[in-house]
XYZ file of C-alpha atoms in Angstrom:
69
model
C 198.324 107.931 -95.151
C 201.214 106.761 -97.321
C 202.965 110.068 -97.914
C 203.047 111.276 -94.336
C 205.997 113.605 -93.659
C 207.856 113.673 -90.387
C 207.240 116.927 -88.595
C 210.037 118.048 -86.288
C 208.819 119.397 -82.983
C 210.625 122.507 -81.766
C 213.025 121.685 -78.942
C 214.165 124.114 -76.272
C 216.052 123.367 -73.053
C 217.000 125.615 -70.160
C 220.665 124.567 -70.338
C 222.783 122.667 -72.862
C 226.103 121.170 -71.777
C 227.873 121.416 -75.141
C 230.810 119.506 -76.578
C 231.722 117.302 -73.643
C 232.634 113.622 -73.722
C 229.487 111.799 -72.627
C 229.991 108.433 -70.925
C 226.806 106.363 -70.580
C 225.266 102.975 -71.426
C 225.619 103.785 -75.171
C 229.392 104.139 -74.819
C 231.637 107.170 -74.977
C 231.426 110.012 -77.461
C 231.293 113.741 -77.939
C 227.691 114.802 -77.429
C 225.589 117.504 -75.827
C 223.311 117.097 -72.814
C 220.109 119.146 -72.582
C 218.693 119.931 -69.139
C 215.359 121.469 -68.110
C 214.010 121.713 -64.588
C 217.092 119.949 -63.222
C 216.411 116.864 -65.355
C 218.120 115.526 -68.453
C 215.734 115.947 -71.367
C 218.034 114.892 -74.200
C 221.452 113.596 -75.203
C 222.707 114.220 -78.723
C 223.679 117.211 -80.814
C 221.817 120.463 -80.227
C 222.131 123.972 -81.647
C 223.088 126.786 -79.289
C 219.790 128.470 -80.128
C 217.912 125.575 -78.524
C 218.756 126.664 -74.970
C 218.563 129.682 -72.740
C 222.102 128.985 -71.513
C 224.957 127.020 -73.097
C 227.898 125.752 -71.061
C 231.040 124.837 -73.022
C 232.174 121.424 -71.758
C 234.998 120.900 -74.262
C 237.651 118.707 -72.639
C 235.321 117.603 -69.840
C 233.662 114.243 -69.185
C 229.898 114.242 -68.638
C 228.375 111.235 -66.863
C 224.597 111.777 -67.093
C 222.619 110.123 -64.335
C 225.620 109.443 -62.092
C 225.168 110.743 -58.569
C 228.107 111.238 -56.207
C 227.534 109.677 -52.819
């Protein structure tokens, strides 16, 4: 089908860490981290309505996937 439109799937996370500075393999930048079931389910820019809880991380560094030992 030539004229197929992209259909956006609804996205909802349990928690969004919003507005922090994310440091990962893509570099450093201000992004949000979505978490469901204790796992990261997305990194990017998300609306507050896309989560049950939103934590303001302005001024904080977020290092997804890094585990303290």
